[in-house]
Each structure stands twice: as structure tokens, then as C-alpha cells.
PDB file of C-alpha atoms in Angstrom:
ATOM      1  CA  MET A   6     116.957 116.427 102.433  1.00 52.00           C
ATOM      2  CA  THR A   7     115.973 118.226  99.319  1.00 59.00           C
ATOM      3  CA  ASP A   8     113.157 120.723  99.360  1.00 62.00           C
ATOM      4  CA  ASN A   9     114.200 123.212  96.683  1.00 76.00           C
ATOM      5  CA  HIS A  10     110.979 124.094  94.854  1.00 77.00           C
ATOM      6  CA  SER A  11     112.396 123.805  91.313  1.00 85.00           C
ATOM      7  CA  GLU A  12     114.074 120.481  92.140  1.00 86.00           C
ATOM      8  CA  MET A  13     110.773 119.187  93.502  1.00 87.00           C
ATOM      9  CA  GLN A  14     108.950 120.227  90.322  1.00 89.00           C
ATOM     10  CA  GLU A  15     111.549 118.359  88.271  1.00 91.00           C
ATOM     11  CA  LEU A  16     110.993 115.223  90.388  1.00 93.00           C
ATOM     12  CA  GLN A  17     107.206 115.240  89.913  1.00 95.00           C
ATOM     13  CA  PRO A  18     107.160 113.368  86.548  1.00 95.00           C
ATOM     14  CA  PHE A  19     109.617 110.787  87.942  1.00 95.00           C
ATOM     15  CA  ILE A  20     107.348 110.217  90.947  1.00 96.00           C
ATOM     16  CA  GLU A  21     104.306 109.858  88.715  1.00 95.00           C
ATOM     17  CA  GLN A  22     106.198 107.235  86.703  1.00 96.00           C
ATOM     18  CA  LEU A  23     107.288 105.347  89.852  1.00 96.00           C
ATOM     19  CA  TYR A  24     103.756 105.412  91.245  1.00 97.00           C
ATOM     20  CA  PRO A  25     101.266 105.127  88.369  1.00 96.00           C
ATOM     21  CA  ASN A  26      98.475 104.683  90.941  1.00 95.00           C
ATOM     22  CA  LEU A  27      99.478 107.896  92.718  1.00 96.00           C
ATOM     23  CA  ASN A  28      95.926 109.226  92.966  1.00 94.00           C
ATOM     24  CA  GLU A  29      94.808 106.022  94.710  1.00 96.00           C
ATOM     25  CA  ILE A  30      97.351 106.359  97.535  1.00 97.00           C
ATOM     26  CA  PRO A  31      95.516 107.710 100.580  1.00 97.00           C
ATOM     27  CA  VAL A  32      96.682 110.768 102.481  1.00 97.00           C
ATOM     28  CA  ASN A  33      98.898 109.971 105.506  1.00 97.00           C
ATOM     29  CA  ALA A  34     100.035 106.689 104.000  1.00 97.00           C
ATOM     30  CA  ILE A  35     103.243 105.155 102.677  1.00 98.00           C
ATOM     31  CA  ALA A  36     103.748 103.337  99.371  1.00 98.00           C
ATOM     32  CA  SER A  37     106.779 101.629  97.864  1.00 98.00           C
ATOM     33  CA  SER A  38     108.413 101.001  94.513  1.00 98.00           C
ATOM     34  CA  ILE A  39     111.599  99.600  93.047  1.00 98.00           C
ATOM     35  CA  SER A  40     113.412 101.358  90.235  1.00 97.00           C
ATOM     36  CA  GLY A  41     116.547 100.757  88.226  1.00 95.00           C
ATOM     37  CA  SER A  42     118.684  97.648  88.145  1.00 93.00           C
ATOM     38  CA  GLY A  43     122.202  96.552  88.998  1.00 90.00           C
ATOM     39  CA  GLU A  44     124.233  99.442  90.408  1.00 88.00           C
ATOM     40  CA  ASP A  45     121.257 101.795  89.915  1.00 93.00           C
ATOM     41  CA  LEU A  46     118.759  99.652  91.846  1.00 96.00           C
ATOM     42  CA  SER A  47     116.708 101.754  94.243  1.00 97.00           C
ATOM     43  CA  VAL A  48     114.015 101.003  96.810  1.00 98.00           C
ATOM     44  CA  ASN A  49     111.726 104.017  97.050  1.00 98.00           C
ATOM     45  CA  PHE A  50     109.066 105.065  99.522  1.00 98.00           C
ATOM     46  CA  LEU A  51     106.411 107.708  99.015  1.00 98.00           C
ATOM     47  CA  ILE A  52     104.736 109.360 101.986  1.00 98.00           C
ATOM     48  CA  THR A  53     101.563 111.318 101.295  1.00 98.00           C
ATOM     49  CA  ALA A  54     100.823 113.766 104.079  1.00 97.00           C
ATOM     50  CA  ASP A  55      98.208 116.227 105.207  1.00 97.00           C
ATOM     51  CA  ASP A  56      99.411 119.643 106.401  1.00 96.00           C
ATOM     52  CA  LYS A  57      99.941 118.515 110.004  1.00 95.00           C
ATOM     53  CA  LEU A  58     101.998 115.458 109.041  1.00 95.00           C
ATOM     54  CA  LEU A  59     103.918 117.366 106.380  1.00 96.00           C
ATOM     55  CA  GLN A  60     105.053 120.163 108.697  1.00 95.00           C
ATOM     56  CA  PRO A  61     107.860 118.300 110.552  1.00 94.00           C
ATOM     57  CA  PHE A  62     109.309 117.049 107.262  1.00 93.00           C
ATOM     58  CA  LEU A  63     109.447 120.594 105.908  1.00 92.00           C
ATOM     59  CA  ALA A  64     110.670 122.194 109.127  1.00 90.00           C
ATOM     60  CA  GLU A  65     113.803 120.115 109.611  1.00 84.00           C
ATOM     61  CA  SER A  66     116.907 119.186 107.683  1.00 80.00           C
ATOM     62  CA  SER A  67     118.316 115.688 107.315  1.00 70.00           C
ATOM     63  CA  GLU A  68     120.998 116.529 109.880  1.00 72.00           C
ATOM     64  CA  THR A  69     118.433 116.990 112.664  1.00 78.00           C
ATOM     65  CA  VAL A  70     116.091 114.099 111.834  1.00 83.00           C
ATOM     66  CA  LYS A  71     116.878 110.696 113.298  1.00 89.00           C
ATOM     67  CA  PHE A  72     115.724 107.516 111.561  1.00 91.00           C
ATOM     68  CA  LYS A  73     115.086 104.028 112.810  1.00 94.00           C
ATOM     69  CA  THR A  74     114.134 101.004 110.732  1.00 95.00           C
ATOM     70  CA  VAL A  75     112.737  97.747 112.110  1.00 96.00           C
ATOM     71  CA  THR A  76     111.996  94.689 109.995  1.00 97.00           C
ATOM     72  CA  SER A  77     109.760  91.855 111.109  1.00 98.00           C
ATOM     73  CA  ILE A  78     107.964  88.874 109.650  1.00 97.00           C
ATOM     74  CA  GLU A  79     104.634  87.433 110.618  1.00 95.00           C
ATOM     75  CA  LYS A  80     102.508  84.544 109.444  1.00 92.00           C
ATOM     76  CA  GLY A  81      99.038  85.528 108.403  1.00 73.00           C
ATOM     77  CA  ARG A  82      96.011  83.484 109.410  1.00 70.00           C
ATOM     78  CA  GLY A  83      96.095  80.141 107.681  1.00 70.00           C
ATOM     79  CA  LYS A  84      99.207  81.069 105.692  1.00 77.00           C
ATOM     80  CA  ALA A  85     102.312  78.931 105.286  1.00 84.00           C
ATOM     81  CA  ASP A  86     104.412  81.903 104.186  1.00 92.00           C
ATOM     82  CA  TYR A  87     105.454  85.048 106.038  1.00 95.00           C
ATOM     83  CA  ASP A  88     104.472  88.655 105.445  1.00 96.00           C
ATOM     84  CA  LEU A  89     107.394  91.096 105.626  1.00 97.00           C
ATOM     85  CA  TYR A  90     106.957  94.368 107.512  1.00 98.00           C
ATOM     86  CA  ILE A  91     109.271  97.351 107.541  1.00 98.00           C
ATOM     87  CA  GLU A  92     108.614 100.029 110.124  1.00 98.00           C
ATOM     88  CA  PHE A  93     110.140 103.483 109.758  1.00 97.00           C
ATOM     89  CA  THR A  94     110.351 105.811 112.730  1.00 97.00           C
ATOM     90  CA  PHE A  95     111.205 109.450 112.054  1.00 95.00           C
ATOM     91  CA  MET A  96     112.257 111.372 115.149  1.00 94.00           C
ATOM     92  CA  PHE A  97     111.994 115.107 114.625  1.00 92.00           C
ATOM     93  CA  HIS A  98     112.830 117.827 117.127  1.00 88.00           C
ATOM     94  CA  LYS A  99     109.193 118.179 118.214  1.00 86.00           C
ATOM     95  CA  ALA A 100     107.509 115.113 116.755  1.00 89.00           C
ATOM     96  CA  LYS A 101     107.853 111.401 116.156  1.00 94.00           C
ATOM     97  CA  MET A 102     106.187 109.585 113.264  1.00 95.00           C
ATOM     98  CA  VAL A 103     105.926 105.898 112.538  1.00 97.00           C
ATOM     99  CA  PHE A 104     105.039 104.359 109.188  1.00 97.00           C
ATOM    100  CA  GLN A 105     104.763 100.656 108.502  1.00 98.00           C
ATOM    101  CA  ILE A 106     104.661  98.970 105.131  1.00 98.00           C
ATOM    102  CA  LYS A 107     103.711  95.368 104.450  1.00 97.00           C
ATOM    103  CA  PHE A 108     105.057  93.154 101.697  1.00 96.00           C
ATOM    104  CA  GLY A 109     102.487  90.396 101.837  1.00 93.00           C
ATOM    105  CA  ALA A 110     102.954  86.702 101.221  1.00 92.00           C
ATOM    106  CA  ASP A 111      99.786  86.834  99.132  1.00 90.00           C
ATOM    107  CA  ASP A 112     101.977  88.118  96.267  1.00 92.00           C
ATOM    108  CA  LEU A 113     105.256  86.229  96.590  1.00 93.00           C
ATOM    109  CA  GLU A 114     106.576  87.520  93.260  1.00 95.00           C
ATOM    110  CA  ILE A 115     106.473  91.139  94.437  1.00 96.00           C
ATOM    111  CA  GLN A 116     107.678  90.194  97.910  1.00 96.00           C
ATOM    112  CA  LYS A 117     110.667  88.383  96.399  1.00 96.00           C
ATOM    113  CA  ARG A 118     111.591  91.465  94.317  1.00 97.00           C
ATOM    114  CA  TYR A 119     111.774  93.519  97.513  1.00 97.00           C
ATOM    115  CA  PHE A 120     113.547  90.714  99.381  1.00 97.00           C
ATOM    116  CA  GLU A 121     116.251  90.558  96.690  1.00 96.00           C
ATOM    117  CA  ALA A 122     116.531  94.352  96.510  1.00 97.00           C
ATOM    118  CA  LEU A 123     116.897  94.663 100.294  1.00 97.00           C
ATOM    119  CA  LYS A 124     119.922  92.368 100.137  1.00 96.00           C
ATOM    120  CA  ILE A 125     121.639  94.697  97.641  1.00 95.00           C
ATOM    121  CA  VAL A 126     120.757  98.335  98.347  1.00 97.00           C
ATOM    122  CA  ASP A 127     122.513 100.414 100.989  1.00 95.00           C
ATOM    123  CA  GLY A 128     119.819 103.046 101.332  1.00 95.00           C
ATOM    124  CA  PHE A 129     116.245 104.032 100.613  1.00 97.00           C
ATOM    125  CA  LYS A 130     114.880 107.040  98.763  1.00 96.00           C
ATOM    126  CA  PHE A 131     111.945 108.824 100.359  1.00 96.00           C
ATOM    127  CA  PHE A 132     109.596 111.270  98.710  1.00 97.00           C
ATOM    128  CA  VAL A 133     107.094 113.297 100.730  1.00 96.00           C
ATOM    129  CA  MET A 134     104.006 114.696  99.003  1.00 97.00           C
ATOM    130  CA  ASN A 135     101.265 116.976 100.179  1.00 97.00           C
ATOM    131  CA  LYS A 136      97.592 116.027 100.107  1.00 96.00           C
ATOM    132  CA  ASP A 137      97.373 117.430  96.555  1.00 96.00           C
ATOM    133  CA  LYS A 138      99.992 114.841  95.458  1.00 96.00           C
ATOM    134  CA  LYS A 139     102.719 117.410  94.819  1.00 96.00           C
ATOM    135  CA  ILE A 140     106.248 116.503  95.855  1.00 96.00           C
ATOM    136  CA  GLN A 141     107.496 118.608  98.772  1.00 95.00           C
ATOM    137  CA  LYS A 142     110.665 116.886  99.966  1.00 94.00           C
ATOM    138  CA  ALA A 143     113.074 114.143  98.942  1.00 94.00           C
ATOM    139  CA  PHE A 144     115.713 112.472 101.081  1.00 92.00           C
ATOM    140  CA  GLU A 145     117.691 109.282 101.478  1.00 93.00           C
ATOM    141  CA  MET A 146     118.008 107.008 104.472  1.00 93.00           C
ATOM    142  CA  GLU A 147     120.712 104.429 105.076  1.00 94.00           C
ATOM    143  CA  TRP A 148     119.795 100.735 105.106  1.00 96.00           C
ATOM    144  CA  TYR A 149     122.014  98.030 106.517  1.00 95.00           C
ATOM    145  CA  PHE A 150     121.198  94.510 105.386  1.00 95.00           C
ATOM    146  CA  TYR A 151     123.433  92.974 108.045  1.00 95.00           C
ATOM    147  CA  LYS A 152     121.307  94.549 110.798  1.00 95.00           C
ATOM    148  CA  ASN A 153     118.225  92.878 109.307  1.00 96.00           C
ATOM    149  CA  LYS A 154     119.859  89.685 108.083  1.00 96.00           C
ATOM    150  CA  LYS A 155     118.316  87.361 110.682  1.00 96.00           C
ATOM    151  CA  VAL A 156     114.742  88.349 109.813  1.00 97.00           C
ATOM    152  CA  LEU A 157     115.335  88.398 106.057  1.00 96.00           C
ATOM    153  CA  THR A 158     117.198  85.069 106.093  1.00 96.00           C
ATOM    154  CA  LYS A 159     114.243  83.405 107.820  1.00 95.00           C
ATOM    155  CA  LEU A 160     111.855  84.969 105.309  1.00 95.00           C
ATOM    156  CA  GLY A 161     114.015  83.715 102.431  1.00 95.00           C
ATOM    157  CA  LYS A 162     114.197  80.161 103.767  1.00 94.00           C
ATOM    158  CA  VAL A 163     110.477  79.821 104.410  1.00 92.00           C
ATOM    159  CA  ASN A 164     109.011  81.777 101.492  1.00 92.00           C
ATOM    160  CA  PHE A 165     111.588  81.226  98.755  1.00 92.00           C
ATOM    161  CA  GLY A 166     113.614  78.166  99.775  1.00 88.00           C
ATOM    162  CA  ASP A 167     116.848  80.196 100.034  1.00 79.00           C
ATOM    163  CA  GLN A 168     119.689  78.548 101.911  1.00 57.00           C
TER     164      GLN A 168
END
């Protein structure tokens, strides 16, 4: 995890570019973005946190934090297509936090961008901001497509006609 103050200040303009609606993201929420292409493709997540939620992220290093990712799909009411959910569990020494993000079937174009990216990337980038929208920490988390293949394959078949 990176929390060097000068490095965080250097990341701030990049974050503002990734999340042009930064000021609309509520505190204690998670948002996503995709950046780059090809070898430089990245799936990014931004966590905005109040002081209480921020504390465990700042108190621990990446070596002591355990991560768990669960993907699931669910049909919405009256929908033919599936919504994709990714749940992140962060297990700190003295706390556990769970964030869930939805990639809804109501915007299949955006959902397909994430679906395709999830098949390629081998990790996620996370950025943690305080309630004043200033970057406090950055870290990466491994992602294994093969562990989520069953769920994503079903999503691809139903929503995008993938074989």
C-alpha cells in the first residue's frame, strides 16, 4: 500500500481525471473506472471514507490486510439480463469492511466494458480518499478470472451472447 504524502498528492490529478464526478461520490461509498488499454488496461476502485472508515486503511500495511472478492449475478425485477455484483471484503487486524459495487444490466455497454476488462486484468487498483476527497492511500489487489469464470461466463452468455 502506498501512503506517502507526496506520492498521494501526485496521484490527486490522476484520480480527478479517472473520476470526473468525484464530488458527487458519497462518503463511505465505492466507485469504479477503467483506464488504459491493452497491456496497460486497469480496473480501478475509489473508496471515499469518513475518519472512522479511513482509520483501518491508514493503520495497516498491505502485508497485514487480507482481501476477499466475491462475484455474483442477479436478475432485476422484470429484467431479462443480469446485474453483475462484485463484493470486496477487507479484513484488517481490528476491523472488517465490506463494499459492494453493481454493474447494472440497465447499461449493457458499460457492463460489457467491465466484463471484458475482468477477463484480462490480473489485479485491481484501489484508491482511498478522505471525506474532503483527498487521496490518502493507494494499493493493488490481485484478481483471478478463473476463480470467477463460472459467474462471468453465465453473465456473458445471457447478456452478451458470448459462447
